[in-house]
Coordinates of N, CA and C in Angstrom, one line a residue:
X969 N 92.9 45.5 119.2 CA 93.8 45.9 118.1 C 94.1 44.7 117.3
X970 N 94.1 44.8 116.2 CA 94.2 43.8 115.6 C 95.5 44.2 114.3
X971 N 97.1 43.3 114.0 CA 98.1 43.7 113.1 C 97.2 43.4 112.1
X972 N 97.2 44.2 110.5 CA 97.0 43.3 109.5 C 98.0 43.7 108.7
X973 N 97.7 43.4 107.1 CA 99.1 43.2 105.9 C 98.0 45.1 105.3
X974 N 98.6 45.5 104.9 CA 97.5 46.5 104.3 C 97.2 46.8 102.9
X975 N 96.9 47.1 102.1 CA 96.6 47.5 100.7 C 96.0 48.6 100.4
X976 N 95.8 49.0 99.3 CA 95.3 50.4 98.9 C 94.3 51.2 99.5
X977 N 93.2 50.1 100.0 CA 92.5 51.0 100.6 C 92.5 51.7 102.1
X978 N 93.1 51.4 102.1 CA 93.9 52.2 103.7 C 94.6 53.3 103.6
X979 N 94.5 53.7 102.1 CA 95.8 55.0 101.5 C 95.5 56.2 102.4
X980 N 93.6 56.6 102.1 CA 93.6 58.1 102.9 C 94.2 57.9 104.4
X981 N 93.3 56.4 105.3 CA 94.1 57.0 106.2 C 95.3 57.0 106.7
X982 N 96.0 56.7 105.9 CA 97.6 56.8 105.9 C 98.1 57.4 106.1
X983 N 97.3 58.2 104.8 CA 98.1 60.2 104.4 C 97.5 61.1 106.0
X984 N 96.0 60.4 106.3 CA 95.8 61.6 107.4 C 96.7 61.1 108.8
X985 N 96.9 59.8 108.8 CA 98.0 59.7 110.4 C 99.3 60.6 110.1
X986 N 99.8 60.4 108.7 CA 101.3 61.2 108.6 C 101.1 63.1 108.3
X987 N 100.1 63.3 108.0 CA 99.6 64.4 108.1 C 99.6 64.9 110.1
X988 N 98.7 64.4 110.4 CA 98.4 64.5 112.3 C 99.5 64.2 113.0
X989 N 100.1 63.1 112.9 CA 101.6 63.3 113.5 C 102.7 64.4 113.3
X990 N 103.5 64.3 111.8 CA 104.4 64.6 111.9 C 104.6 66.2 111.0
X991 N 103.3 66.5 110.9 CA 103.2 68.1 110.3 C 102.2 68.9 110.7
X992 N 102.4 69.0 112.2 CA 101.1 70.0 112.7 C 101.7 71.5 113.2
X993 N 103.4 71.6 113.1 CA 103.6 73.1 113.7 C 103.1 73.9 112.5
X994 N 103.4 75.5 112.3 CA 103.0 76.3 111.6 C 104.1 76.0 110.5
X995 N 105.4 76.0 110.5 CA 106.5 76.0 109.4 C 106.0 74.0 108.4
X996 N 106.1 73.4 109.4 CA 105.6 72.1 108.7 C 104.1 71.8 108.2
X997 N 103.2 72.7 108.7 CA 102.0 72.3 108.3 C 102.0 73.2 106.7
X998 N 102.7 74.4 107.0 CA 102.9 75.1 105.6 C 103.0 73.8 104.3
X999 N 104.0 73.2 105.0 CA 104.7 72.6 104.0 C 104.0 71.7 103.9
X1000 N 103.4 70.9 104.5 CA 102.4 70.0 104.2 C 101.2 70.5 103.5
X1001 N 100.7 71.3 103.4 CA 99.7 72.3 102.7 C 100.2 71.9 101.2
X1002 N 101.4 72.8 101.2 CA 102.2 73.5 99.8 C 102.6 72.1 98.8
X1003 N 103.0 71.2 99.4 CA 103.5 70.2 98.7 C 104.1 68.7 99.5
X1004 N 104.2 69.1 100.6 CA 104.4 67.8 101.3 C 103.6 66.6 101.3
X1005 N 102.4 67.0 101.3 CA 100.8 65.9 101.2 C 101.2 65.5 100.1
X1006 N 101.0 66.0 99.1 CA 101.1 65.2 97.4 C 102.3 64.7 97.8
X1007 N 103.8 64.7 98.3 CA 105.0 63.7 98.3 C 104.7 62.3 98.7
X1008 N 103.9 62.4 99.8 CA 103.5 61.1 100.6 C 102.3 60.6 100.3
X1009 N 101.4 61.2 99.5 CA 100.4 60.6 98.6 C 101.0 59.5 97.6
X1010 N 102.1 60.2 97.1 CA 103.1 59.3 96.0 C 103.4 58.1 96.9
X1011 N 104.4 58.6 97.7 CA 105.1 57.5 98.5 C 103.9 56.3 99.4
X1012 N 102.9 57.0 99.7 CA 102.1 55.4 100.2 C 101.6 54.6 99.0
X1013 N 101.1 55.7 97.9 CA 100.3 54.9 96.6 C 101.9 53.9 96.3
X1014 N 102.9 54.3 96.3 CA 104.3 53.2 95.7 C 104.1 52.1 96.7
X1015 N 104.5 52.2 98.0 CA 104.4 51.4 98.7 C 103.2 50.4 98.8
X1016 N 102.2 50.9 98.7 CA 100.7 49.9 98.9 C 100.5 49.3 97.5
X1017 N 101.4 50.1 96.2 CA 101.0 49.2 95.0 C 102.3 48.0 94.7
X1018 N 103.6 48.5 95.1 CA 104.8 47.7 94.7 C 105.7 46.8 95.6
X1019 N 104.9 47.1 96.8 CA 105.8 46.4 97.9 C 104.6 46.3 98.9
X1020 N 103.6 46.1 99.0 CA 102.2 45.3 99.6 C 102.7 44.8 101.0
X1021 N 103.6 43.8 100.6 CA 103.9 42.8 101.4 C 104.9 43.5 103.1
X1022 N 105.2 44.3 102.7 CA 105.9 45.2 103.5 C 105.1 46.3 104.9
X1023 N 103.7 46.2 104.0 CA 102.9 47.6 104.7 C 101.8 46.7 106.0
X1024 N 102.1 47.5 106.7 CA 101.3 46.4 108.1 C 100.5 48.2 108.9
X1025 N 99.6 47.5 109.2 CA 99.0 48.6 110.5 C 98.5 47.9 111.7
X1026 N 97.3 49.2 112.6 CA 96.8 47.9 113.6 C 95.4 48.7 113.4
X1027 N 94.7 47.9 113.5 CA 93.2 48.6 113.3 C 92.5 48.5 114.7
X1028 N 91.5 49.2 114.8 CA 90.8 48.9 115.9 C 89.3 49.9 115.5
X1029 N 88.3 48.7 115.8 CA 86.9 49.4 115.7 C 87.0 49.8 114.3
X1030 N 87.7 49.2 112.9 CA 87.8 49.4 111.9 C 88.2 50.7 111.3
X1031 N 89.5 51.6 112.4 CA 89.8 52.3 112.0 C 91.2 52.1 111.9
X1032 N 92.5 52.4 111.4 CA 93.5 52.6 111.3 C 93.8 53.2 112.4
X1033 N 95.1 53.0 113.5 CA 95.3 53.7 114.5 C 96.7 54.0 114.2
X1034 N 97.4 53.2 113.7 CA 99.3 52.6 113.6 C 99.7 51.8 112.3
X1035 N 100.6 52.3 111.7 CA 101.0 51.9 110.3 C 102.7 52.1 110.5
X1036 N 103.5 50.7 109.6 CA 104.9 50.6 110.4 C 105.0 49.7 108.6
X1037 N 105.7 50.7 107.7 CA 106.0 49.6 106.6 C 107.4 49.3 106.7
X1038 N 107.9 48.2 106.4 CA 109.1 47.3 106.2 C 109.8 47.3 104.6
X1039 N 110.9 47.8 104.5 CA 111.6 47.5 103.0 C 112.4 46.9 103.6
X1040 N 113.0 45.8 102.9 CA 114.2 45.1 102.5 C 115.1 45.6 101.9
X1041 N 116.4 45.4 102.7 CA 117.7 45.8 102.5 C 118.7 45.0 102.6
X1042 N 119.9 45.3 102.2 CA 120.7 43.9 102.1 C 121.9 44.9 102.8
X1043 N 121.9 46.4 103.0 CA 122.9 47.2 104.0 C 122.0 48.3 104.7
X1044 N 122.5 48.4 106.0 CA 122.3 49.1 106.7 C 122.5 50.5 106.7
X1045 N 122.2 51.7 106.3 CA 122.1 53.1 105.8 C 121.1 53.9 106.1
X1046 N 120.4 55.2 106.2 CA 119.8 56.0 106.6 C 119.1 55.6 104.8
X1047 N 118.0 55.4 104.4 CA 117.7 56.2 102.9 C 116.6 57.1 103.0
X1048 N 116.5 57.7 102.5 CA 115.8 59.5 102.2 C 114.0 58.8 102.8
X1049 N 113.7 59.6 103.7 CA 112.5 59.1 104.2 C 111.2 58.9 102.8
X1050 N 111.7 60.1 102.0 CA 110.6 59.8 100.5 C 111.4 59.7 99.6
X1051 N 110.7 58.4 99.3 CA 111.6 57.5 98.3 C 110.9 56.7 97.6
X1052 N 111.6 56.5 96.7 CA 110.5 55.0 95.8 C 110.8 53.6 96.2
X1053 N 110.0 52.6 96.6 CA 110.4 51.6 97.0 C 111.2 50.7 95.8
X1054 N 111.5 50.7 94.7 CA 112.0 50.0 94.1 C 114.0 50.7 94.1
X1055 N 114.1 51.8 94.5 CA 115.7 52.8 94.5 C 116.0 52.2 95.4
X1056 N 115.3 51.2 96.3 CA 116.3 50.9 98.0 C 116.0 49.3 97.9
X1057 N 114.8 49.0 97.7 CA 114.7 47.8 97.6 C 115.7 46.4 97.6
X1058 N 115.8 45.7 98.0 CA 116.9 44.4 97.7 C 115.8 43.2 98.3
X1059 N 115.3 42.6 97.4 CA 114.0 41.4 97.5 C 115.6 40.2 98.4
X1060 N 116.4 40.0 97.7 CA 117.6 39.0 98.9 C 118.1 40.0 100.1
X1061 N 117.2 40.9 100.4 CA 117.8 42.0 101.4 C 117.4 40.8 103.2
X1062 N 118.4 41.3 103.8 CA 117.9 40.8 105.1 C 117.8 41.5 106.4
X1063 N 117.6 43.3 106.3 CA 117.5 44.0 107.0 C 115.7 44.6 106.5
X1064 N 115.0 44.3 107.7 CA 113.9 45.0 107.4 C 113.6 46.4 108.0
X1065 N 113.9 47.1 107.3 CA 113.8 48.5 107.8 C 112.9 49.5 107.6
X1066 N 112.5 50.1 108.6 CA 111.2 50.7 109.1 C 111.5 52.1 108.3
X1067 N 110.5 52.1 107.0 CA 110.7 53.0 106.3 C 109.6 54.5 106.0
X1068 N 108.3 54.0 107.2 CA 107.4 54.8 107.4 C 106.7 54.1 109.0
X1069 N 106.3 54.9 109.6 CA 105.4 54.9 110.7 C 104.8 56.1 111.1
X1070 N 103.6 55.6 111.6 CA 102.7 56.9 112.1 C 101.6 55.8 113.1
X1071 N 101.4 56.8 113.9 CA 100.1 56.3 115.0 C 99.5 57.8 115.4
X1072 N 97.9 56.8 115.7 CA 97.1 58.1 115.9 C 97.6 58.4 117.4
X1073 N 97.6 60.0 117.5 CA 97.7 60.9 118.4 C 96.6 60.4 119.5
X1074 N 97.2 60.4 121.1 CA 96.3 60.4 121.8 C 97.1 60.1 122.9
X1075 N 96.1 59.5 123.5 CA 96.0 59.0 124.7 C 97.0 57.3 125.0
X1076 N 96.7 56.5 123.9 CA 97.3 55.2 123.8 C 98.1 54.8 122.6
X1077 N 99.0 56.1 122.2 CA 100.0 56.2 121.2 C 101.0 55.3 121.4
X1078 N 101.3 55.5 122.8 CA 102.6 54.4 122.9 C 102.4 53.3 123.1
X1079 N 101.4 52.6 123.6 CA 100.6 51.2 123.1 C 100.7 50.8 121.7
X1080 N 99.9 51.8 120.9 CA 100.1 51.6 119.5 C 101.7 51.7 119.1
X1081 N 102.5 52.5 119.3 CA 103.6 52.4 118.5 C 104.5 51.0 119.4
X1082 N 104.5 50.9 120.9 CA 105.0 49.4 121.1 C 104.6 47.8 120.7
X1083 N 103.3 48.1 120.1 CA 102.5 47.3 119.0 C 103.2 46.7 117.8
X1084 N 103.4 48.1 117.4 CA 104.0 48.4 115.8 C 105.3 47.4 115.8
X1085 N 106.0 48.3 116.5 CA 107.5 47.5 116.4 C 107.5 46.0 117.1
X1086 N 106.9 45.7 118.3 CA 106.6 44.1 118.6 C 106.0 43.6 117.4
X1087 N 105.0 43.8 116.8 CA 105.1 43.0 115.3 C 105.5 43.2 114.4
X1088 N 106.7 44.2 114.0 CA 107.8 44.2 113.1 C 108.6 43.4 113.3
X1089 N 108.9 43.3 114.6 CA 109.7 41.8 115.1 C 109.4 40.2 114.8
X1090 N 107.8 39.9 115.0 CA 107.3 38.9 114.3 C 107.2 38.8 112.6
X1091 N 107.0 39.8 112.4 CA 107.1 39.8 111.2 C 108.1 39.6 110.1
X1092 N 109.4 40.3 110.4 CA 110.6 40.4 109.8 C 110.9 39.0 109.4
X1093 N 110.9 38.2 109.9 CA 111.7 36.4 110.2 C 110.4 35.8 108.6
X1094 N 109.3 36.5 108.5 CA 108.4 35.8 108.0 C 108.3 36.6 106.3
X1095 N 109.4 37.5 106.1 CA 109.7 38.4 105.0 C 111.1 38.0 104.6
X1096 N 111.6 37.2 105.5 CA 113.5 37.0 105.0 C 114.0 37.8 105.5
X1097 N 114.0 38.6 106.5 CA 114.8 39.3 107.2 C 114.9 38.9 108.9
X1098 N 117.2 39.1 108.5 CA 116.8 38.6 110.2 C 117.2 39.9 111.4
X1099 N 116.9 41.1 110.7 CA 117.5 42.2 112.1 C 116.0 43.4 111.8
X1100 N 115.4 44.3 112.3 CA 114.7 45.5 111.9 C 116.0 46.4 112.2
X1101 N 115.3 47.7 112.0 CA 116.0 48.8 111.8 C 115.3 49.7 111.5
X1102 N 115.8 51.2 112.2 CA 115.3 51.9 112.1 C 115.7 53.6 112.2
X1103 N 115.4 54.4 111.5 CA 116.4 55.7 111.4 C 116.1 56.7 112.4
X1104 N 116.3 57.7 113.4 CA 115.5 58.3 114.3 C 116.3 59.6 113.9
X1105 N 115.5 60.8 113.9 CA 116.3 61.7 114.1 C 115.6 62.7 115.3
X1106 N 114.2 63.0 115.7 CA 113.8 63.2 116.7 C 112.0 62.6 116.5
X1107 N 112.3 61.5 117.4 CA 111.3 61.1 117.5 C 110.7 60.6 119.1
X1108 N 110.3 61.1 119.9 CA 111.0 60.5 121.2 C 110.3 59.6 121.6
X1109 N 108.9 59.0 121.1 CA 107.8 58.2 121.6 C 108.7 57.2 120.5
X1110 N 108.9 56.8 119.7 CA 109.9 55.4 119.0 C 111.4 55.7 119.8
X1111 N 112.1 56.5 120.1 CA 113.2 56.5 120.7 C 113.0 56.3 122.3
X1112 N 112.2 56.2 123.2 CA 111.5 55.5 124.4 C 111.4 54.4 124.4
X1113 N 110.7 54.1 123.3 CA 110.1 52.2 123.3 C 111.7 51.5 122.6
X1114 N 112.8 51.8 121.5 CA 113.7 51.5 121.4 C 114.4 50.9 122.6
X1115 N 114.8 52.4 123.4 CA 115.6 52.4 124.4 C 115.3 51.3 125.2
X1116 N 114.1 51.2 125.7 CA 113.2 50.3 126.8 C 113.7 48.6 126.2
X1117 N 113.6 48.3 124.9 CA 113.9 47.2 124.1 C 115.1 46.3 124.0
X1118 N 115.4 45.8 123.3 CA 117.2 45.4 122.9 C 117.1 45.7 121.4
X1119 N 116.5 47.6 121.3 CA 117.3 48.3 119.8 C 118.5 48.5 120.6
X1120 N 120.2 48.6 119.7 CA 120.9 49.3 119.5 C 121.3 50.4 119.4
X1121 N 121.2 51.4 119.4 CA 121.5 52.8 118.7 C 122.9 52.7 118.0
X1122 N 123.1 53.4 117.0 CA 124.7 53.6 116.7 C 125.4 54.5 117.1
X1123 N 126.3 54.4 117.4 CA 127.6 55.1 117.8 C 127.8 56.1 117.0
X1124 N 128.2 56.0 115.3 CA 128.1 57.0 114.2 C 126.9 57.5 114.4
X1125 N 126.9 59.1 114.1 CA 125.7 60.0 113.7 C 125.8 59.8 112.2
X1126 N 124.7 59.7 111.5 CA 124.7 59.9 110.3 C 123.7 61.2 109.5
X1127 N 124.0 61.5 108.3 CA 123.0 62.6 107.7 C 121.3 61.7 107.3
X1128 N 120.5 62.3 107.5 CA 119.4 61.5 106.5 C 118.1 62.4 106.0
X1129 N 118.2 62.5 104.6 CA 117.0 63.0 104.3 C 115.5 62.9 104.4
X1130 N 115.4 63.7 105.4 CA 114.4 64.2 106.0 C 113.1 64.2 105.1
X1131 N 113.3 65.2 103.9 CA 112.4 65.4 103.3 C 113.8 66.0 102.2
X1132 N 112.7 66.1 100.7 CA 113.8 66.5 99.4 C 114.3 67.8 99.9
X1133 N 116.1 67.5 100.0 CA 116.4 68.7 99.9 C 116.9 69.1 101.4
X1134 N 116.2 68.4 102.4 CA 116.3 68.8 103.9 C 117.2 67.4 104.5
X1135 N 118.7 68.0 105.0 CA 119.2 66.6 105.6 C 119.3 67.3 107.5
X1136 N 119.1 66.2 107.8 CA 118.9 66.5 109.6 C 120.0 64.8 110.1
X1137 N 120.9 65.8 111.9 CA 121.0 64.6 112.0 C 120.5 63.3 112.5
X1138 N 121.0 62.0 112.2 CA 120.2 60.9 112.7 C 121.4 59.5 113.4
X1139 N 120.3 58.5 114.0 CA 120.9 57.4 114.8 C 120.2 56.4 114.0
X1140 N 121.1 54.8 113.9 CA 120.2 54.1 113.3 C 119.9 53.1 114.4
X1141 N 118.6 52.9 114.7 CA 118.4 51.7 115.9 C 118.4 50.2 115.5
X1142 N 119.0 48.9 115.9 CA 119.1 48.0 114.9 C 118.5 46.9 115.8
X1143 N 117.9 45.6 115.7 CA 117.9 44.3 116.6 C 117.9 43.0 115.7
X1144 N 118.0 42.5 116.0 CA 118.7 41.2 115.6 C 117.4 40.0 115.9
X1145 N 116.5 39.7 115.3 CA 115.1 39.0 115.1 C 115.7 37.6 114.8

């Protein structure tokens, strides 16, 4: 497996990791059908064209397996999972916060996602940020590898949008890089 920095051409398989993860029941695949795909079509084409520097995956045998982008923030908050990178953005921000992730489904998912976040850790210090972070509201393969780590969880529950329109509750996991 190999981390790299990612860019545009990595977009489809972007869309198809966050498609195969996180919208395969019948109520969410609807939605991914109807209008959810085109949201995150937007949202990776922003990220891979205006914040580059942010978007990391891990390849292996030339395929995308794990993708973990980083925005800069200067406060710690839940912001709306689809978003424009330039509405949250803070370039003097020093919280790098995990504002998409996806890994391919399988067998060695949790490899790939304890991948992810071990080089979000290297990474962070090398963007000007000195803590990651991250928002969970049920994820339990990143809320495993957290726990196992020195993330934090917070104490406050917070609201966070989920998707437009949909708020769910959440924890923010924090570490100090």
């Amino acid at each position: 497996m190999n981390f790299v920095q990612l860019d545009i051409s990595f977009h489809q398989q972007l869309l198809q990791l966050e498609g195969d993860m996180y919208w395969t029941s019948d109520t969410w695949k609807t939605l991914w059908d109807k209008e959810a795909k085109k949201k995150f079509d937007d949202l990776i084409t922003d990220y891979l064209t205006h914040f580059p520097q942010g978007c990391f995956g891990l390849v292996e045998n030339g395929e995308l397996i794990g993708s973990i982008f980083l925005l800069k923030l200067s406060e710690l908050k839940p912001i709306p999972y689809v978003s424009n990178v330039h509405e949250y953005l803070n370039e003097k921000g020093n919280i790098a916060y995990v504002s998409f992730f996806v890994v391919k489904k399988g067998d060695k998912d949790e490899t790939i996602a304890r991948e992810l976040y071990k080089s979000a850790e290297d990474i962070a210090p090398l963007i000007g940020c000195n803590k990651v972070a991250v928002v969970i509201n049920e994820s339990p393969l990143e809320e495993e590898i957290l726990k196992n780590t020195q993330y934090e969880r917070s104490i406050d529950e917070y609201q966070w949008e989920i998707y437009p329109g949909m708020m769910v509750p959440c924890h923010i996991y924090s570490h100090n890089v």
